[in-house]
Coordinates of C-alpha atoms in Angstrom, one line a residue:
M996 CA -201.9 -109.0 -2.9
L997 CA -205.2 -108.2 -1.8
S998 CA -206.0 -104.5 -1.7
P999 CA -206.3 -102.5 1.4
E1000 CA -210.3 -101.9 0.7
A1001 CA -210.5 -106.3 0.2
S1002 CA -208.5 -106.7 3.4
S1003 CA -210.6 -104.8 5.4
Q1004 CA -213.5 -106.0 3.8
N1005 CA -212.5 -109.7 4.9
L1006 CA -211.6 -108.7 8.0
R1007 CA -214.8 -107.5 8.7
L1008 CA -216.6 -110.8 7.4
A1009 CA -214.0 -112.8 9.8
S1010 CA -215.0 -110.9 12.6
Y1011 CA -218.9 -110.7 11.9
S1012 CA -218.6 -114.8 11.5
S1013 CA -216.6 -115.3 14.3
C1014 CA -219.3 -113.4 16.8
K1015 CA -222.1 -115.3 15.2
Y1016 CA -220.3 -118.5 16.0
M1017 CA -219.9 -117.3 19.7
A1018 CA -223.2 -116.3 19.9
N1019 CA -224.7 -119.9 18.4
A1020 CA -222.4 -122.5 18.1
N1021 CA -220.6 -121.7 21.4
V1022 CA -223.8 -122.5 23.0
F1023 CA -223.2 -126.7 21.8
L1024 CA -219.7 -127.0 23.2
P1025 CA -218.6 -124.1 25.6
L1026 CA -215.2 -124.1 24.7
F1027 CA -214.7 -120.3 24.9
D1028 CA -215.2 -117.5 27.6
P1029 CA -217.0 -114.7 25.1
A1030 CA -215.6 -111.9 27.4
V1031 CA -212.1 -113.1 27.0
D1032 CA -211.9 -115.2 23.9
T1033 CA -212.5 -112.3 21.5
F1034 CA -212.0 -111.9 17.7
D1035 CA -208.6 -110.5 18.1
A1036 CA -207.8 -112.6 21.2
I1037 CA -208.6 -115.9 19.3
R1038 CA -206.9 -114.3 15.8
Q1039 CA -203.5 -113.5 17.7
S1040 CA -203.2 -116.6 20.2
S1041 CA -203.7 -119.3 17.5
T1042 CA -204.4 -119.2 13.4
F1043 CA -205.3 -122.6 13.4
C1044 CA -207.8 -122.5 16.1
F1045 CA -209.2 -119.2 14.6
T1046 CA -209.4 -120.6 11.0
V1047 CA -211.6 -123.5 12.3
V1048 CA -213.7 -120.7 14.0
L1049 CA -214.4 -119.3 10.8
A1050 CA -215.0 -122.4 8.8
V1051 CA -217.6 -123.7 11.1
A1052 CA -218.9 -120.2 11.1
L1053 CA -219.2 -120.0 7.5
R1054 CA -220.2 -123.3 6.5
A1055 CA -223.3 -122.9 9.0
E1056 CA -224.2 -119.9 6.9
S1057 CA -223.7 -121.2 3.9
A1058 CA -227.2 -121.9 3.1
A1059 CA -228.2 -118.2 3.2
G1060 CA -225.3 -116.7 1.2
N1061 CA -222.6 -117.6 -1.4
N1062 CA -219.3 -117.7 0.7
H1063 CA -218.4 -121.6 -0.9
E1064 CA -214.9 -120.3 -1.9
K1065 CA -214.6 -118.7 1.6
I1066 CA -215.6 -121.6 3.5
Q1067 CA -213.4 -124.6 1.0
Y1068 CA -210.2 -122.0 1.5
C1069 CA -210.8 -122.2 5.5
F1070 CA -211.2 -125.7 5.9
E1071 CA -208.6 -126.9 3.6
E1072 CA -206.0 -124.3 5.4
A1073 CA -207.2 -125.8 8.7
Q1074 CA -206.8 -129.3 7.5
K1075 CA -203.1 -128.4 6.6
L1076 CA -202.2 -127.0 9.8
S1077 CA -204.2 -129.6 11.3
T1078 CA -201.5 -132.3 9.8
M1079 CA -199.1 -130.2 11.7
T1080 CA -200.4 -131.4 14.8
L1081 CA -199.4 -135.0 14.2
F1082 CA -196.3 -134.4 14.4
A1083 CA -195.8 -131.3 17.0
R1084 CA -193.7 -132.0 20.1
S1085 CA -196.0 -130.3 22.2
A1086 CA -199.8 -129.4 22.2
R1087 CA -200.9 -125.8 23.2
L1088 CA -204.8 -125.5 24.8
E1089 CA -205.4 -123.4 21.4
T1090 CA -204.6 -126.6 19.2
I1091 CA -207.0 -128.5 21.4
Q1092 CA -209.8 -126.5 20.8
G1093 CA -209.3 -126.0 17.6
M1094 CA -208.8 -130.0 16.9
L1095 CA -211.7 -130.3 19.0
L1096 CA -214.1 -128.1 17.1
L1097 CA -213.0 -129.7 13.7
A1098 CA -213.4 -133.0 15.1
A1099 CA -217.0 -132.8 16.3
N1100 CA -217.9 -130.6 13.0
S1101 CA -216.6 -133.3 11.1
E1102 CA -218.7 -136.1 9.6
N1103 CA -216.1 -139.0 9.8
N1104 CA -214.3 -137.8 13.6
W1105 CA -213.5 -140.8 15.6
F1106 CA -210.2 -141.0 15.0
A1107 CA -209.7 -137.1 14.8
I1108 CA -211.3 -137.3 18.8
S1109 CA -209.0 -139.8 19.6
H1110 CA -206.0 -137.6 18.2
V1111 CA -207.7 -134.6 20.2
Y1112 CA -207.5 -136.8 23.3
Q1113 CA -204.3 -138.2 22.7
M1114 CA -202.6 -134.9 22.5
S1115 CA -204.7 -133.5 25.8
Q1116 CA -203.1 -136.2 27.3
D1117 CA -199.8 -135.2 26.5
M1118 CA -201.0 -131.5 28.2
G1119 CA -203.0 -133.7 31.2
L1120 CA -206.3 -132.6 30.9
P1121 CA -207.9 -135.8 31.3
D1122 CA -206.2 -136.1 34.8
L1123 CA -207.8 -132.9 35.7
I1124 CA -211.2 -134.4 35.9
Q1125 CA -212.1 -136.5 38.9
P1126 CA -213.8 -139.8 38.0
E1127 CA -216.6 -141.3 39.7
T1128 CA -214.7 -144.1 41.3
D1129 CA -212.3 -141.6 43.2
N1130 CA -213.6 -140.7 46.3
G1131 CA -210.8 -138.4 47.3
G1132 CA -213.0 -135.2 47.2
N1133 CA -212.9 -132.4 44.6
E1134 CA -209.0 -131.4 45.7
T1135 CA -207.8 -131.5 42.2
T1136 CA -210.6 -128.9 41.0
T1137 CA -209.8 -126.4 43.3
K1138 CA -206.0 -126.6 42.9
N1139 CA -206.3 -126.5 39.2
C1140 CA -208.5 -123.6 39.2
G1141 CA -207.2 -120.8 40.5
D1142 CA -206.9 -118.5 37.6
R1143 CA -208.7 -118.1 34.5
R1144 CA -206.4 -119.8 32.1
S1145 CA -206.2 -122.8 34.2
F1146 CA -209.8 -122.9 34.5
R1147 CA -210.1 -122.7 30.7
R1148 CA -208.0 -125.8 30.4
L1149 CA -211.0 -127.5 33.0
R1150 CA -213.6 -126.4 30.5
A1151 CA -211.5 -127.8 27.3
A1152 CA -211.2 -131.1 29.0
L1153 CA -214.6 -131.4 30.3
T1154 CA -216.0 -130.4 26.9
L1155 CA -213.9 -133.3 25.3
H1156 CA -214.5 -135.8 27.5
H1157 CA -218.2 -135.2 26.6
V1158 CA -218.0 -135.1 23.2
E1159 CA -215.9 -138.4 23.1
Q1160 CA -218.3 -140.2 25.0
E1161 CA -220.6 -138.9 22.7
V1162 CA -219.1 -139.8 19.6
A1163 CA -218.0 -143.7 20.9
S1164 CA -221.4 -143.9 21.4
G1165 CA -222.6 -143.2 18.3
T1166 CA -220.0 -144.7 16.4
A1167 CA -220.1 -148.3 18.4
R1168 CA -217.0 -147.8 20.1
Q1169 CA -215.4 -148.3 23.2
S1170 CA -214.7 -144.8 25.5
K1171 CA -211.7 -144.0 27.4
C1172 CA -213.4 -141.7 29.6
L1173 CA -214.9 -142.9 32.9
P1174 CA -218.0 -141.4 34.6
V1175 CA -217.2 -138.2 36.3
H1176 CA -217.6 -137.2 39.9
D1177 CA -220.5 -135.2 41.4
D1178 CA -218.0 -133.4 43.6
F1179 CA -215.9 -132.2 40.5
L1180 CA -219.3 -131.2 38.4
K1181 CA -220.4 -129.0 41.6
S1182 CA -217.1 -127.7 41.9
F1183 CA -217.0 -126.9 38.4
L1184 CA -220.2 -124.7 38.2
D1185 CA -219.1 -123.1 41.8
N1186 CA -216.0 -121.8 40.3
R1187 CA -215.7 -118.1 40.2
F1188 CA -214.9 -118.2 36.4
S1189 CA -217.6 -120.5 35.3
T1190 CA -220.4 -118.7 33.2
T1191 CA -224.4 -120.2 31.9
L1192 CA -222.6 -121.2 29.0
D1193 CA -221.3 -124.1 31.1
M1194 CA -224.5 -125.1 32.3
R1195 CA -225.2 -126.8 29.8
I1196 CA -221.8 -129.2 28.9
V1197 CA -222.2 -130.3 32.8
A1198 CA -225.5 -131.0 32.6
N1199 CA -225.2 -133.1 29.4
V1200 CA -222.2 -135.0 31.0
E1201 CA -224.9 -135.9 33.9
I1202 CA -227.5 -137.2 31.6
V1203 CA -224.8 -139.2 29.8
R1204 CA -223.6 -140.9 33.1
L1205 CA -227.5 -141.6 34.0
R1206 CA -228.0 -143.3 31.4
G1207 CA -225.3 -145.3 31.5
R1208 CA -226.0 -146.1 35.4
L1209 CA -230.0 -147.3 34.1
L1210 CA -228.5 -149.2 31.0
L1211 CA -226.2 -151.1 34.0
Q1212 CA -229.0 -151.7 36.2
L1213 CA -230.8 -153.4 33.1
D1214 CA -227.8 -155.2 32.1
N1215 CA -227.7 -156.7 35.7
Q1216 CA -231.1 -157.3 36.2
G1217 CA -232.1 -161.0 36.2
T1218 CA -235.1 -161.3 34.0
L1219 CA -237.5 -158.4 32.7
V1220 CA -240.4 -160.7 31.9
G1221 CA -243.3 -159.5 34.4
T1222 CA -241.4 -156.4 35.5
V1223 CA -241.3 -154.1 32.4
D1224 CA -244.2 -151.4 33.5
G1225 CA -242.2 -151.1 37.1
R1226 CA -239.1 -150.7 34.9
I1227 CA -240.2 -147.6 32.7
K1228 CA -241.8 -146.0 35.4
N1229 CA -238.4 -146.1 37.5
V1230 CA -236.7 -145.2 34.5
D1231 CA -239.4 -142.2 33.2
E1232 CA -238.7 -141.0 37.5
E1233 CA -234.9 -140.8 37.7
I1234 CA -234.6 -139.3 34.8
N1235 CA -237.4 -136.7 34.8
T1236 CA -235.4 -135.8 38.6
W1237 CA -232.7 -135.0 36.5
F1238 CA -234.8 -133.0 34.2
N1239 CA -236.7 -130.8 36.8
R1240 CA -233.2 -130.0 38.8
W1241 CA -231.8 -128.7 35.5
D1242 CA -234.7 -127.1 33.9
S1243 CA -235.4 -125.0 37.7
M1244 CA -231.5 -124.0 37.5
F1245 CA -231.8 -122.3 34.1
Q1246 CA -235.1 -120.9 35.2
G1247 CA -233.2 -119.2 38.5
Q1248 CA -230.5 -117.8 35.5
D1249 CA -233.8 -116.3 33.9
Y1250 CA -234.0 -118.5 30.6
D1251 CA -236.8 -118.3 29.1
I1252 CA -239.2 -121.6 29.1
G1253 CA -239.0 -121.8 25.2
C1254 CA -235.2 -121.3 24.9
F1255 CA -232.2 -123.5 23.6
Q1256 CA -230.9 -124.2 26.9
R1257 CA -234.1 -125.3 28.4
S1258 CA -235.6 -127.2 24.8
S1259 CA -231.8 -129.1 24.7
I1260 CA -232.1 -130.9 28.3
C1261 CA -235.7 -131.4 27.8
L1262 CA -234.8 -133.3 24.3
Q1263 CA -231.9 -134.9 26.1
R1264 CA -234.2 -136.3 28.7
D1265 CA -236.2 -138.1 26.2
Y1266 CA -233.7 -139.3 24.4
A1267 CA -232.2 -140.8 27.4
F1268 CA -235.5 -142.5 27.8
I1269 CA -235.8 -143.9 24.3
I1270 CA -232.3 -145.4 24.1
V1271 CA -233.1 -146.9 27.8
C1272 CA -236.4 -148.5 26.4
S1273 CA -234.8 -149.6 23.2
A1274 CA -232.4 -151.5 25.8
I1275 CA -235.6 -153.0 27.7
M1276 CA -236.9 -154.1 24.3
S1277 CA -233.9 -155.8 23.2
K1278 CA -233.5 -157.5 26.6
L1279 CA -236.9 -158.9 26.6
G1280 CA -237.1 -159.7 23.1
T1281 CA -234.2 -162.2 23.6
E1282 CA -235.6 -163.7 27.2
L1283 CA -239.2 -164.4 25.4
F1284 CA -237.7 -166.2 22.6
S1285 CA -234.9 -168.4 25.0
E1286 CA -237.9 -168.8 27.5
A1287 CA -240.7 -169.7 25.0
N1288 CA -238.8 -170.8 21.6
T1289 CA -240.9 -168.5 20.1
N1290 CA -241.5 -164.9 18.5
V1291 CA -244.8 -163.8 19.1
M1292 CA -245.4 -160.6 20.6
T1293 CA -246.5 -160.3 24.5
D1294 CA -248.5 -157.7 25.9
E1295 CA -245.2 -155.9 27.8
M1296 CA -243.9 -155.9 24.6
R1297 CA -246.4 -153.8 22.8
H1298 CA -246.2 -151.8 25.9
V1299 CA -242.4 -150.8 25.7
I1300 CA -243.1 -150.4 22.0
R1301 CA -245.6 -148.1 22.3
V1302 CA -244.4 -145.8 24.9
T1303 CA -240.9 -145.7 23.0
L1304 CA -242.9 -145.2 19.7
D1305 CA -245.0 -142.0 21.5
R1306 CA -241.6 -140.5 22.7
S1307 CA -239.9 -140.8 19.7
T1308 CA -242.6 -138.8 18.0
K1309 CA -243.0 -136.4 20.3
I1310 CA -239.1 -135.5 20.2
L1311 CA -239.8 -135.2 16.4
Q1312 CA -242.7 -133.1 17.0
F1313 CA -240.7 -130.7 19.4
I1314 CA -237.9 -129.9 17.2
A1315 CA -240.3 -129.3 14.5
D1316 CA -242.2 -126.6 16.9
N1317 CA -239.4 -125.4 18.8
N1318 CA -237.9 -122.0 17.2
D1319 CA -235.3 -121.5 19.3
Y1320 CA -233.9 -125.6 18.8
K1321 CA -234.5 -124.8 15.0
W1322 CA -232.3 -121.8 14.6
H1323 CA -229.3 -123.1 16.6
L1324 CA -229.8 -126.9 15.0
Q1325 CA -227.6 -125.4 12.0
W1326 CA -224.8 -124.7 14.0
A1327 CA -225.0 -128.4 16.0
P1328 CA -221.8 -130.5 16.1
T1329 CA -222.5 -133.4 13.7
Y1330 CA -223.5 -135.7 17.1
S1331 CA -226.2 -133.2 17.7
A1332 CA -227.3 -133.3 14.3
L1333 CA -227.7 -137.3 13.9
F1334 CA -229.9 -137.3 17.0
P1335 CA -233.2 -136.7 15.0
V1336 CA -231.9 -139.0 12.4
F1337 CA -231.9 -141.5 14.9
T1338 CA -235.0 -140.7 16.4
A1339 CA -236.8 -140.7 13.1
A1340 CA -235.3 -144.3 12.0
L1341 CA -236.4 -145.6 15.4
A1342 CA -239.7 -144.2 15.2
F1343 CA -240.2 -145.3 11.9
K1344 CA -239.3 -148.8 12.8
L1345 CA -241.1 -149.2 15.8
A1346 CA -244.6 -147.9 14.0
R1347 CA -244.0 -150.7 11.7
M1348 CA -244.2 -153.1 14.2
R1349 CA -247.5 -151.5 15.2
P1350 CA -249.0 -150.8 11.9
L1351 CA -252.6 -150.7 12.5
E1352 CA -252.2 -148.8 15.4
T1353 CA -250.2 -145.9 13.8
D1354 CA -251.4 -142.7 12.3
W1355 CA -249.0 -143.0 9.4
Y1356 CA -250.3 -139.6 7.8
E1357 CA -249.4 -137.6 11.2
L1358 CA -246.1 -139.5 11.1
Q1359 CA -245.4 -138.5 7.6
S1360 CA -246.2 -134.9 8.5
T1361 CA -243.5 -134.7 11.4
F1362 CA -240.9 -136.6 9.3
S1363 CA -241.3 -134.1 6.6
A1364 CA -241.1 -131.2 8.7
V1365 CA -238.2 -132.3 10.5
A1366 CA -236.4 -133.1 6.7
V1367 CA -236.9 -129.4 6.0
I1368 CA -235.5 -128.1 9.3
L1369 CA -232.2 -130.3 8.8
Q1370 CA -232.2 -129.4 4.8
D1371 CA -229.8 -125.8 6.3
Y1372 CA -227.8 -128.2 7.7
P1373 CA -224.0 -128.4 6.0
Y1374 CA -224.6 -132.9 5.7
R1375 CA -227.9 -132.4 3.5
H1376 CA -227.8 -136.1 3.6
F1377 CA -229.4 -136.0 6.9
S1378 CA -232.4 -134.6 5.7
L1379 CA -232.6 -137.1 2.7
V1380 CA -232.8 -139.8 5.1
I1381 CA -235.6 -138.5 7.0
R1382 CA -237.1 -137.3 4.3
K1383 CA -237.1 -141.1 2.5
L1384 CA -239.0 -142.1 5.8
S1385 CA -241.6 -139.3 5.0
R1386 CA -241.7 -141.0 1.6
L1387 CA -242.3 -144.3 2.9
A1388 CA -244.7 -143.8 5.8
L1389 CA -247.2 -141.7 3.0
E1390 CA -247.0 -145.2 0.6
I1391 CA -247.7 -147.3 4.0
G1392 CA -250.6 -144.8 4.7
L1393 CA -251.7 -145.0 1.1
S1394 CA -251.8 -148.6 1.2
R1395 CA -254.0 -148.7 3.7
R1396 CA -257.1 -146.6 2.9
R1397 CA -259.7 -147.9 1.0
P1398 CA -259.9 -145.7 -2.7
E1399 CA -264.0 -146.0 -2.2
T1400 CA -264.2 -145.0 1.3
G1401 CA -261.0 -143.6 2.5
L1402 CA -261.4 -145.9 5.5
P1403 CA -258.2 -148.3 6.8
Q1404 CA -258.0 -151.6 4.8
E1405 CA -255.3 -154.3 5.0
P1406 CA -252.7 -153.5 2.6
Q1407 CA -251.4 -155.2 -0.3
N1408 CA -248.1 -155.8 -1.6
T1409 CA -248.0 -152.4 -4.1
L1410 CA -243.7 -152.3 -3.7
S1411 CA -243.3 -155.2 -5.6
S1412 CA -241.0 -156.5 -2.9
R1413 CA -241.2 -160.3 -4.1
G1414 CA -239.4 -159.2 -7.6
G1415 CA -241.9 -158.8 -9.9
D1416 CA -242.4 -155.7 -11.9
P1417 CA -242.1 -152.2 -10.3
I1418 CA -245.6 -150.4 -9.6
R1419 CA -245.7 -146.6 -11.0
L1420 CA -248.2 -144.3 -9.6
E1421 CA -248.5 -142.1 -12.5
G1422 CA -249.5 -138.3 -12.3
T1423 CA -253.0 -139.2 -14.2
S1424 CA -253.7 -141.8 -11.5
T1425 CA -257.4 -142.0 -11.2
D1426 CA -257.3 -143.1 -7.6
P1427 CA -259.3 -141.0 -5.3
S1428 CA -257.2 -141.3 -2.5
L1429 CA -253.7 -140.7 -4.0
Q1430 CA -255.7 -137.5 -5.4
N1431 CA -256.9 -136.5 -2.5
Y1432 CA -253.9 -137.1 -0.2
R1433 CA -251.9 -134.6 -2.9
N1434 CA -254.0 -132.1 -2.7
E1435 CA -254.2 -132.3 1.0
A1436 CA -250.6 -132.1 0.9
A1437 CA -250.7 -129.0 -1.5
D1438 CA -252.5 -127.6 1.3
N1439 CA -250.4 -127.8 4.0
S1440 CA -246.9 -126.6 1.5
M1441 CA -245.7 -130.2 1.7
S1442 CA -242.4 -129.9 -0.4
P1443 CA -243.0 -130.3 -4.2
D1444 CA -240.5 -133.1 -4.6
L1445 CA -241.8 -135.5 -1.6
I1446 CA -245.1 -135.6 -3.7
S1447 CA -243.2 -135.7 -7.1
T1448 CA -241.6 -138.9 -6.2
Y1449 CA -244.9 -140.8 -6.1
D1450 CA -245.6 -139.6 -9.7
V1451 CA -242.7 -141.3 -11.1
E1452 CA -241.9 -144.5 -9.4
V1453 CA -242.2 -146.1 -5.9
S1454 CA -240.1 -149.3 -6.9
G1455 CA -237.0 -148.1 -5.4
L1456 CA -238.3 -147.9 -2.2
S1457 CA -238.7 -151.9 -2.4
S1458 CA -235.4 -152.7 -0.7
A1459 CA -236.2 -150.6 2.2
I1460 CA -239.1 -152.3 3.2
D1461 CA -239.1 -155.8 4.1
S1462 CA -239.2 -158.5 1.5
A1463 CA -242.5 -160.0 3.4
P1464 CA -245.1 -157.3 3.4
E1465 CA -248.0 -159.6 5.2
E1466 CA -245.3 -159.5 8.3
V1467 CA -245.4 -155.7 8.1
Y1468 CA -249.0 -155.3 8.1
S1469 CA -250.2 -158.3 10.1
N1470 CA -252.9 -158.0 12.9
A1471 CA -251.5 -156.3 15.9
H1472 CA -252.3 -158.9 18.1
E1473 CA -250.2 -161.8 16.3
R1474 CA -247.4 -159.3 15.1
T1475 CA -244.3 -161.3 16.1
W1476 CA -241.0 -160.4 17.4
M1477 CA -237.8 -161.3 16.5
P1478 CA -234.9 -160.6 19.0
S1479 CA -232.4 -161.0 16.6
D1480 CA -233.2 -158.1 14.4
M1481 CA -234.9 -155.4 16.1
S1482 CA -234.5 -153.3 13.2
Q1483 CA -232.2 -153.2 10.4
Y1484 CA -233.5 -151.0 8.0
S1485 CA -231.3 -150.2 4.7
F1486 CA -231.1 -147.1 3.0
Q1487 CA -230.2 -147.9 -1.2
D1488 CA -229.2 -145.0 -2.4
M1489 CA -227.4 -142.8 0.0
N1490 CA -225.2 -142.7 3.6
P1491 CA -227.6 -142.3 6.1
G1492 CA -224.6 -140.0 8.3
G1493 CA -221.0 -140.9 7.8
E1494 CA -219.2 -142.8 10.4
Q1495 CA -221.1 -142.2 13.1
L1496 CA -224.1 -144.0 11.7
D1497 CA -221.8 -146.3 9.6
I1498 CA -221.7 -149.6 11.7
Q1499 CA -222.0 -152.1 8.7
S1500 CA -218.3 -153.1 9.1
L1501 CA -219.4 -154.5 12.8
L1502 CA -221.8 -156.1 11.4
E1503 CA -220.8 -157.5 8.1
T1504 CA -224.2 -156.3 6.6
P1505 CA -224.6 -154.6 3.2
D1506 CA -223.5 -151.0 3.0
Y1507 CA -225.8 -148.2 4.5
S1508 CA -227.5 -150.4 7.2
F1509 CA -228.5 -149.5 10.9
D1510 CA -228.8 -151.6 13.4
F1511 CA -230.2 -150.3 16.7
N1512 CA -229.7 -153.2 19.0
L1513 CA -225.7 -152.8 18.2
F1514 CA -226.4 -149.1 18.4
V1515 CA -227.8 -149.9 22.2
T1516 CA -225.2 -152.1 23.0
S1517 CA -222.4 -149.3 21.9
I1518 CA -223.6 -147.1 24.4
Q1519 CA -223.9 -149.8 26.9
S1520 CA -220.0 -150.6 26.6
S1521 CA -219.0 -147.2 26.1
N1522 CA -220.7 -145.6 29.0
L1523 CA -220.3 -148.7 31.3
N1524 CA -216.8 -150.0 30.9

């Protein structure tokens, strides 16, 4: 039995954490209306939903405090209460909200999302959303939004729709949700109970739909050879049209240019661009190989690789430089936090295809900055994946520098990838390029463990580099293109993101592998079928 003082202290902590959740995490998944869903309202309406809110809030704050026991208790209690929903005769809206939050913030979340979707079907929530193929107008929206409670149901249905599509894409599964009709989204925003928080979820639903439409157009196009430049320009124009419209809408609501809402749609724009460009690379590579029976890279392939690499690097630099986005990232659901991990891995793979045109030190610096940001995220191995990419970029940069002049050179096989003895870079190394780079890194406040790795051993990185380094470092004009394996990249000693990146069961590849061809294919199937 807690003393009155202890009970009062716990209540104050819970109230504080709940308020921080509403101010930070609710911008990612706007399930709650801050004017109505207050601390007392959620606490009285649903113990389960209240427990999940506390668990997510405490976990996001764990990097700065010692709340581990409270976090464990909240998650255990939420897990216990969530199992009861498996046998419930009917679901409540608060139960669906709690389960959706729990699933979106879990690492292995596809089955939890499916369970939430099944519960929402019992309440008829998916029927509230007007699909794009339905031309009956927005009667459904108008009919079901006459009061605040009904609009809360609609908000939960739309948020679940978006999360289900994003998680399905990231886990290479088929989405159950159809694209949403424009009339529905317009009616949703025009509703008198809609808030500015709802703008972001509608914008995200639109960009997912646009991304799917662009991928469908690409899939239905005959041949890409000779049309790649025009295709990329058209994709960029359509995505920018979406961005400019929403950016002006946020600006009209007095959102600052550097705020999270406007930064978020900027990143969504660039993410959609690199996804479509990845699909262009995959299709173009297949066409080139089948038509010429060769895998020699063409100018068109070089161009799409370069623009995709530039945009991927731009995304990572934007995340590293934008303070509002960096702050909110610690409150992000799992699929949002995986976004920079995927982008970094894609950038690294594309850079290896164009090694002589890549500034490896700039790329390493960008990776390192993003890894530091993700250190505060609850799933720390996301940061470890990017940190490992940073080490690999540094090693490639060092191998291309002549010790005497510091100028680039054709690198030698320093990673013993053919099975020889491991190469060690000791702390007493006399290599001027290595020592100079350590000094530069120290001046730029690089994380100490990133530098010390190279004083120990780099042989452990060999599994992450192809077994034939002459392919990796070949002349840029002779670099070959292999359409069947755009980028399988193996992480030897860590899980790169749980189920969201765990695609090896579909590929029958070794554990901890990630295939971007399959990732792009999964997005096509989940959004278009």
